[in-house]
Tab-separated table of C-alpha atoms and ligand atoms in Angstrom:
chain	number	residue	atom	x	y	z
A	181	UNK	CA	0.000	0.000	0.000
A	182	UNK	CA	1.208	3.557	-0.949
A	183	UNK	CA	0.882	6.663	1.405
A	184	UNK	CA	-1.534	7.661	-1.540
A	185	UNK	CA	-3.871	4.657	-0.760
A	186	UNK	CA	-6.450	5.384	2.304
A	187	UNK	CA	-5.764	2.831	5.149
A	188	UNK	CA	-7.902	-0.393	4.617
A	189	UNK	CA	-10.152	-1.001	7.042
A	190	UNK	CA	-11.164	-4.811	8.607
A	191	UNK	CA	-13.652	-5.629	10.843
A	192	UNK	CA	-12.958	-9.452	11.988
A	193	UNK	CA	-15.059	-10.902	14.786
A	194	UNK	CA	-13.793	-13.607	16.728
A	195	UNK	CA	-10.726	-11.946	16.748
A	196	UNK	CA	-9.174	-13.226	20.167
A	197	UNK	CA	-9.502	-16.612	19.171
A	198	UNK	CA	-6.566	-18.718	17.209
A	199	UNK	CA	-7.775	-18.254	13.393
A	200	UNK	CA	-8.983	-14.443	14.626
A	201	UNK	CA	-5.693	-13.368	15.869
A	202	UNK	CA	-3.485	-14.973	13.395
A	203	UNK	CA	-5.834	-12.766	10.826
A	204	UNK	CA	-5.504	-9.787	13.040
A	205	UNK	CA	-1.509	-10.001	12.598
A	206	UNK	CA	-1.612	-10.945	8.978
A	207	UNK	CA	-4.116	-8.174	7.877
A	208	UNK	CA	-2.007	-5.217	10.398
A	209	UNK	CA	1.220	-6.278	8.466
A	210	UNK	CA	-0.812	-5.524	5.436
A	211	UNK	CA	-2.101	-1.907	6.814
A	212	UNK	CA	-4.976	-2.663	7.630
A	213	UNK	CA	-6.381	-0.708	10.391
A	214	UNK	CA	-9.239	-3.021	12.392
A	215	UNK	CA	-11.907	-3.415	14.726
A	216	UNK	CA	-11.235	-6.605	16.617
A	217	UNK	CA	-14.412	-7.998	18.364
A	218	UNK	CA	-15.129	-11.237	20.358
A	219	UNK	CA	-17.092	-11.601	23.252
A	220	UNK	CA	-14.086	-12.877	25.225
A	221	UNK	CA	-12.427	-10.116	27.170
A	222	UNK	CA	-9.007	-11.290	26.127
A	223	UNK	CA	-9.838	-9.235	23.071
A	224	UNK	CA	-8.611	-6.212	25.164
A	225	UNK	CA	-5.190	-7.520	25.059
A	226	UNK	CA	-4.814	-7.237	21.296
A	227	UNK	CA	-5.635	-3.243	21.517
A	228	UNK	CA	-1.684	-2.381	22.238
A	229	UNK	CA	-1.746	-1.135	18.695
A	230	UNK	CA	-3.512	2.108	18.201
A	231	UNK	CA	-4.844	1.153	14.702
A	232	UNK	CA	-6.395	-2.281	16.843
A	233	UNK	CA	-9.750	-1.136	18.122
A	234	UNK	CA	-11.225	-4.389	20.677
A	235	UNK	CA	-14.976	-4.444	20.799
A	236	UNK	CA	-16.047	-6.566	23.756
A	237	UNK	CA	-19.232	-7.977	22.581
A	238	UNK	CA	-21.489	-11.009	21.785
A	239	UNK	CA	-22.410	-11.285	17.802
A	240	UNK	CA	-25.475	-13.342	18.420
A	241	UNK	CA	-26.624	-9.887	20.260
A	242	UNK	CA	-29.074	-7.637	18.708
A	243	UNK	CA	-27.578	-4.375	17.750
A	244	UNK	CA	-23.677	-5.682	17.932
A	245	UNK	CA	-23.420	-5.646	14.309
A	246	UNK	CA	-24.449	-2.093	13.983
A	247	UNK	CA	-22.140	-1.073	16.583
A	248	UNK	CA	-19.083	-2.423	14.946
A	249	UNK	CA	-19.836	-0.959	11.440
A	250	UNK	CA	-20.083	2.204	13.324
A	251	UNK	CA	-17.127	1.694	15.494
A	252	UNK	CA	-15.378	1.299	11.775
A	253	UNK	CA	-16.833	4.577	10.364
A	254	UNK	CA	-16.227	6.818	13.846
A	255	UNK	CA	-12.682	5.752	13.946
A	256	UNK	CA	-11.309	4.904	10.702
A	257	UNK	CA	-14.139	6.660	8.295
A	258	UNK	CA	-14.370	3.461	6.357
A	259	UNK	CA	-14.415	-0.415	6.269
A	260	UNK	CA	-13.285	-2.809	3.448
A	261	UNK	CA	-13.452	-5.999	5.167
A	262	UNK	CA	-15.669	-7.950	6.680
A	263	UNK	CA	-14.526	-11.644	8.421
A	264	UNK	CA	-17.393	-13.367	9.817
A	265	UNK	CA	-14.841	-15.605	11.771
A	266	UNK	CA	-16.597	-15.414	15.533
A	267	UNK	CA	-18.268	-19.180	16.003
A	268	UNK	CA	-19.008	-22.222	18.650
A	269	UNK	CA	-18.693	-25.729	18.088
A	270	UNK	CA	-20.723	-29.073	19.565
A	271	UNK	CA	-20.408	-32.544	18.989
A	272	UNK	CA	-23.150	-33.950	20.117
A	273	UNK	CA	-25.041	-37.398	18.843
A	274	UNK	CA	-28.311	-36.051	16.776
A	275	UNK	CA	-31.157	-37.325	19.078
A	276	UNK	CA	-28.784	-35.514	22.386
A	277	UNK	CA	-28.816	-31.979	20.978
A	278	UNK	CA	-31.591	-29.807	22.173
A	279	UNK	CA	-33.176	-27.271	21.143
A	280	UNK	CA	-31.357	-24.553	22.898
A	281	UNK	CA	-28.051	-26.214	21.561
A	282	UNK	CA	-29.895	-25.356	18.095
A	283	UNK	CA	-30.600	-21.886	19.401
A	284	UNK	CA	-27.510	-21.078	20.378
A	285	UNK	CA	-25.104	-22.666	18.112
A	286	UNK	CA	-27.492	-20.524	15.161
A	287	UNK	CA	-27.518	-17.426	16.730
A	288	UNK	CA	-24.004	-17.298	17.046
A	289	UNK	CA	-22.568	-18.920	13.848
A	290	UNK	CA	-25.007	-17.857	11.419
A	291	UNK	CA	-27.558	-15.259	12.745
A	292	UNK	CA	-24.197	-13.569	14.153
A	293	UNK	CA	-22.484	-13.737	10.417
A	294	UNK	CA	-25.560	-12.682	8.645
A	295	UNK	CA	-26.204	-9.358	11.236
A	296	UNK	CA	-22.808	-8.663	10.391
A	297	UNK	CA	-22.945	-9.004	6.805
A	298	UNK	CA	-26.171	-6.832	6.244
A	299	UNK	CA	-25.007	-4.005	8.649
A	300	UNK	CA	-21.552	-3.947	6.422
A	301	UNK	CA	-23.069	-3.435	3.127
A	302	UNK	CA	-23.487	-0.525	2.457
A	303	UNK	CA	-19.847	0.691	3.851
A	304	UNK	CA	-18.411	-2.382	1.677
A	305	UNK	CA	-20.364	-1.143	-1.501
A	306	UNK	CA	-18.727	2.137	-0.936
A	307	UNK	CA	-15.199	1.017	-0.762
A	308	UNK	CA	-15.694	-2.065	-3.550
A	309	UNK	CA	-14.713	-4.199	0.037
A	310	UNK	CA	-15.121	-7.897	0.961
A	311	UNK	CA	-16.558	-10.313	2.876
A	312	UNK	CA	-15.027	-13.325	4.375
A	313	UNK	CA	-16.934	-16.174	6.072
A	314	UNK	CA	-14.945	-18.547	7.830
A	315	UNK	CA	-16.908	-22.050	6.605
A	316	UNK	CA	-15.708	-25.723	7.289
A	317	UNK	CA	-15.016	-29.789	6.071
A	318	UNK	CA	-18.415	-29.686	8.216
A	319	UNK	CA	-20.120	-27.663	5.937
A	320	UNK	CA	-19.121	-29.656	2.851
A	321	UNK	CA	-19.177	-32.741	3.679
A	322	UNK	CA	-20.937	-35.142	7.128
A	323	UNK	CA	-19.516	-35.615	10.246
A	324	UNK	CA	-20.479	-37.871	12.994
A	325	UNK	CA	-21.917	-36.090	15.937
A	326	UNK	CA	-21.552	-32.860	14.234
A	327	UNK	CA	-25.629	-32.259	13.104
A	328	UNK	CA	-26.207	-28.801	14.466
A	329	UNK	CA	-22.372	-27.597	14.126
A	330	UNK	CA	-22.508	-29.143	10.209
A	331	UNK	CA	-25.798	-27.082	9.999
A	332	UNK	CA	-24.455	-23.845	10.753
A	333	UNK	CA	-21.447	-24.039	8.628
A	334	UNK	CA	-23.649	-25.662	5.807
A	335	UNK	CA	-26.002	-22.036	6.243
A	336	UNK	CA	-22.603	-19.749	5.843
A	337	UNK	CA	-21.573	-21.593	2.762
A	338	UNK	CA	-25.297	-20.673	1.307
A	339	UNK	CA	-24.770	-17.209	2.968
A	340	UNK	CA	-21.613	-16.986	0.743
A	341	UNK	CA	-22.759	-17.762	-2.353
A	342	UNK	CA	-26.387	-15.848	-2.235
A	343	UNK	CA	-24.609	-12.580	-1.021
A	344	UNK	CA	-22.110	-12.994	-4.059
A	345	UNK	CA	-24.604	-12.885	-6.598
A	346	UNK	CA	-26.738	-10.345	-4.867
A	347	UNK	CA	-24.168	-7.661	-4.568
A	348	UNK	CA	-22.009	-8.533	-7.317
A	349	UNK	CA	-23.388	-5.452	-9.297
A	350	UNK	CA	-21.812	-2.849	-6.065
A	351	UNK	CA	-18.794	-4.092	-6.116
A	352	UNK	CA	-18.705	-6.244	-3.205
A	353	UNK	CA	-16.907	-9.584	-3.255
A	354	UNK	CA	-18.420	-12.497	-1.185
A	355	UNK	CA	-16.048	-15.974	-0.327
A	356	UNK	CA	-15.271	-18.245	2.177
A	357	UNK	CA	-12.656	-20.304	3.832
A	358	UNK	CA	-13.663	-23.926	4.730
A	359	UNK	CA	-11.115	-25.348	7.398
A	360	UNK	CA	-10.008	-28.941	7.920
A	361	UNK	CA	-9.138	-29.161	11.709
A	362	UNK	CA	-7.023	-26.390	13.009
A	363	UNK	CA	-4.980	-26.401	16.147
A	364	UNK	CA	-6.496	-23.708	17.844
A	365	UNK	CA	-8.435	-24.040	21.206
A	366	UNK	CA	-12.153	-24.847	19.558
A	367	UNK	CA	-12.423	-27.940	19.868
A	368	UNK	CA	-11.497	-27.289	23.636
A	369	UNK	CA	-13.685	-24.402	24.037
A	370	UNK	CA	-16.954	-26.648	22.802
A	371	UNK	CA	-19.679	-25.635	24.704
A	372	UNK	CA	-20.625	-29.223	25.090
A	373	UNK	CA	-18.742	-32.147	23.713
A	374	UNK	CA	-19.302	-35.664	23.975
A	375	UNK	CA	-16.423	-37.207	26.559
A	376	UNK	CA	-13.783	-38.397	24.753
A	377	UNK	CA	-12.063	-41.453	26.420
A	378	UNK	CA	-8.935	-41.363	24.455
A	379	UNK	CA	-8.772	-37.332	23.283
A	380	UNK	CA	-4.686	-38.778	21.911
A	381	UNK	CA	-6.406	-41.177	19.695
A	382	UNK	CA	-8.959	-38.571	18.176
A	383	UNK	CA	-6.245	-36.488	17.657
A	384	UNK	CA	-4.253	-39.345	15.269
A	385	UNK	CA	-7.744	-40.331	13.518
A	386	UNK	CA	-8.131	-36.956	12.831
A	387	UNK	CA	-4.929	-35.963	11.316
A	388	UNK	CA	-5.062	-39.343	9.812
A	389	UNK	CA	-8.313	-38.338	7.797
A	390	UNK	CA	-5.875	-35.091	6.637
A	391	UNK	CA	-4.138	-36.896	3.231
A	392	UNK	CA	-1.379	-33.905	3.966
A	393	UNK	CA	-0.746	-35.928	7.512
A	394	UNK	CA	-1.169	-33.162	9.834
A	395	UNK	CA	-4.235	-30.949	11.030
A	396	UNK	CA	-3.605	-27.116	9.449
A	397	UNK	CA	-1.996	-24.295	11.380
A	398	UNK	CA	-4.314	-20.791	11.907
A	399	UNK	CA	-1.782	-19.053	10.264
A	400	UNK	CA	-2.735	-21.186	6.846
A	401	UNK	CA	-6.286	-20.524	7.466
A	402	UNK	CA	-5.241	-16.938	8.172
A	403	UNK	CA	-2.819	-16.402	4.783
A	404	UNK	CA	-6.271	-17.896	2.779
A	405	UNK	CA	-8.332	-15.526	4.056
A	406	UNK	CA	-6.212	-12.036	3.551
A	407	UNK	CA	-5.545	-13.386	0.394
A	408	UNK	CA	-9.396	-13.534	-0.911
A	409	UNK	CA	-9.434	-10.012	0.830
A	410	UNK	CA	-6.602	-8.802	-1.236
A	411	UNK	CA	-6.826	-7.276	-5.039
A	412	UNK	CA	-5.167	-10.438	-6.292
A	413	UNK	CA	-8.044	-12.015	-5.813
A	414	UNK	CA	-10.083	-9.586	-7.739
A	415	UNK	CA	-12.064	-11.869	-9.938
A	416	UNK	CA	-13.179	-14.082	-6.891
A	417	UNK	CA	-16.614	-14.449	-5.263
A	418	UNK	CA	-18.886	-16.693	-4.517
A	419	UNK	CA	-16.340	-18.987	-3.923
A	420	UNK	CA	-16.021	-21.774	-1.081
A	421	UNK	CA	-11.861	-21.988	-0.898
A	422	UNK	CA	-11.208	-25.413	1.080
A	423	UNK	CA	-7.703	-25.148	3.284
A	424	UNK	CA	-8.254	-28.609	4.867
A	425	UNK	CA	-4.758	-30.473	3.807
A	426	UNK	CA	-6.933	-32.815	0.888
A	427	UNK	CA	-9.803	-33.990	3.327
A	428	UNK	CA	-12.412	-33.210	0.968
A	429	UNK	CA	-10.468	-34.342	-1.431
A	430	UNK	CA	-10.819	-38.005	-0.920
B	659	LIG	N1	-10.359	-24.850	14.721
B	659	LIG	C1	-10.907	-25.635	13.808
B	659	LIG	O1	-10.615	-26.857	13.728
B	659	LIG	C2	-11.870	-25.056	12.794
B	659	LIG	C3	-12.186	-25.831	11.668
B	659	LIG	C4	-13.080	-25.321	10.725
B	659	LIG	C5	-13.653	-24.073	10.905
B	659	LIG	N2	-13.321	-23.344	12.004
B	659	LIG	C6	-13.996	-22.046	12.173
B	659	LIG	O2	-13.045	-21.012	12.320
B	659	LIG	C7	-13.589	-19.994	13.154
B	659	LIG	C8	-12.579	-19.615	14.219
B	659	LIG	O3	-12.252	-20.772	14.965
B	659	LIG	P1	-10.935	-20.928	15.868
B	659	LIG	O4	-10.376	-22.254	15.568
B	659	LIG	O5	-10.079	-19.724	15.784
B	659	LIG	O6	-11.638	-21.049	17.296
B	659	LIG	P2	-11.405	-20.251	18.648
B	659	LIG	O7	-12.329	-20.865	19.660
B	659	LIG	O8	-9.953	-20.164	18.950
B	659	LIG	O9	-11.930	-18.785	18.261
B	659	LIG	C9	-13.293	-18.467	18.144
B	659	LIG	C10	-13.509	-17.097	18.773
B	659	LIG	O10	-14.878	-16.749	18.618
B	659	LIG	C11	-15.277	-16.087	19.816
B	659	LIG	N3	-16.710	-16.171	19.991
B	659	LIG	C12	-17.454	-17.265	20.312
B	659	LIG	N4	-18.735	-16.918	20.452
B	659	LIG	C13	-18.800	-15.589	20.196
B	659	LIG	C14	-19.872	-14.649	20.207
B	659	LIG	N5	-21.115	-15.023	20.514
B	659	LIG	N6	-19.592	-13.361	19.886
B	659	LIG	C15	-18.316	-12.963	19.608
B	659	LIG	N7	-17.276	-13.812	19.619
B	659	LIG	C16	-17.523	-15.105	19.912
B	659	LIG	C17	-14.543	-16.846	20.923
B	659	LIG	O11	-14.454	-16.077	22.131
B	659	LIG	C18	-13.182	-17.098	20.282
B	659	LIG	O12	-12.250	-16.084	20.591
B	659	LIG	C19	-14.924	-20.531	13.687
B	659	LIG	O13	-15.986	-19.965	12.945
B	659	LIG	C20	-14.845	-22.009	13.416
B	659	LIG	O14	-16.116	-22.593	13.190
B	659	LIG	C21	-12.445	-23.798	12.950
């Protein structure tokens, strides 16, 4: 970026968790100036920077999205990226999951995207910015005790494509990332996973079911999404870019 060029502007929720940080770093090296929310106060520890702005608040909350975009406009006068990256996981056997797991998993992964996504825009159509969702394997292909997790992440890839072709016309480009497993606290942070008896021998099925024999990094997941941000990806939307070392590919 040239001095000439305005500073770019991101707005990544989720931002205090592993793929959310790693972005944060990746998109500041780039310029980008940002407003970092999560729910989790540990966002507050990523506002050393004075072009970091932390927003302490819940996405699945009514009004959150609107307070962001504003956040963007009050202190930056702009916003050019969007990364709907803030989400829960549960595994959970289908007939265990109730209906406020189905609630609550919704609200947060895709009512929480979709807030975000409307209340962007019109500040996106005026900068010809982006949107990121942060998909998964889950939402591409099944998973066993994934149902309501699979769901959500089946809804964002939808979200993805339907906002591409709506708002090609303004400019706006719509894509997503789809994740194999990442080695970032999620899986840990499940609001209520089935007990695993052997978590060592989960961990070598799953990177076993990875043909590139290891689960991804959140800096991978991280590079794939400031690249769709980035002009060299220019003629890209709609597009549902799997980082998941070959698991869908078998
Ligand atoms: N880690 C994986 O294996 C994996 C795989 C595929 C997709 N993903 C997706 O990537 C995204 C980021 O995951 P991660 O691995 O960095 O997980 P993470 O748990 O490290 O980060 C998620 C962040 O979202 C925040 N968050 C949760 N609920 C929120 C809410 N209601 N409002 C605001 N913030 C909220 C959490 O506080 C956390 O900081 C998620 O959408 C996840 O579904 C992760």
């Amino acid at each position: 970026m040239t001095d000439s060029q305005p500073v770019r502007v991101a707005l990544v929720t989720g931002a205090a968790g592993g793929i959310g940080q790693a972005t944060v770093s990746r998109l500041r090296a780039r310029g980008y100036a940002i407003i970092a929310e999560d729910v989790s106060p540990r966002v507050e520890e990523l506002g050393a920077d004075e072009a970091i702005v932390p927003l302490q608040a819940d996405v699945s909350v009514a009004g959150t999205a609107q307070r962001a975009v504003a956040l963007a406009q009050e202190r930056f006068g702009r916003l050019d990226l969007l990364v709907n990256n803030a989400g829960l996981f549960l595994r959970k056997p289908t007939e265990e999951c109730t209906d406020e797991d189905f609630d609550v998993l919704m609200a947060v992964n895709v009512r929480g995207a979709f807030s975000h996504a409307r209340e962007s825009l019109a500040a996106l159509a005026a900068t010809k910015g982006s949107i990121v969702n942060l998909a998964s394997i889950s939402g591409l292909v099944g998973q066993p005790n994934q149902t309501i997790y699979s769901m959500t992440k089946g809804a964002l890839v939808q979200l993805t494509r339907q906002l591409a072709v709506e708002h090609a016309h303004r400019g706006i480009r719509v894509n997503a990332v789809a994740p194999g497993a990442v080695d970032t606290d999620f899986i840990a942070r499940a609001r209520d996973a089935v007990a695993d008896p052997d978590p060592a021998a989960s961990r070598a099925r799953s990177i076993s079911n990875h043909p590139i024999g290891r689960i991804l990094t959140a800096g991978e997941i991280a590079e794939a999404i400031v690249f769709l941000a980035s002009d060299a990806a220019s003629g890209i939307t709609g597009t549902i870019l799997s980082v998941d070392g070959g698991f869908t590919a078998r």
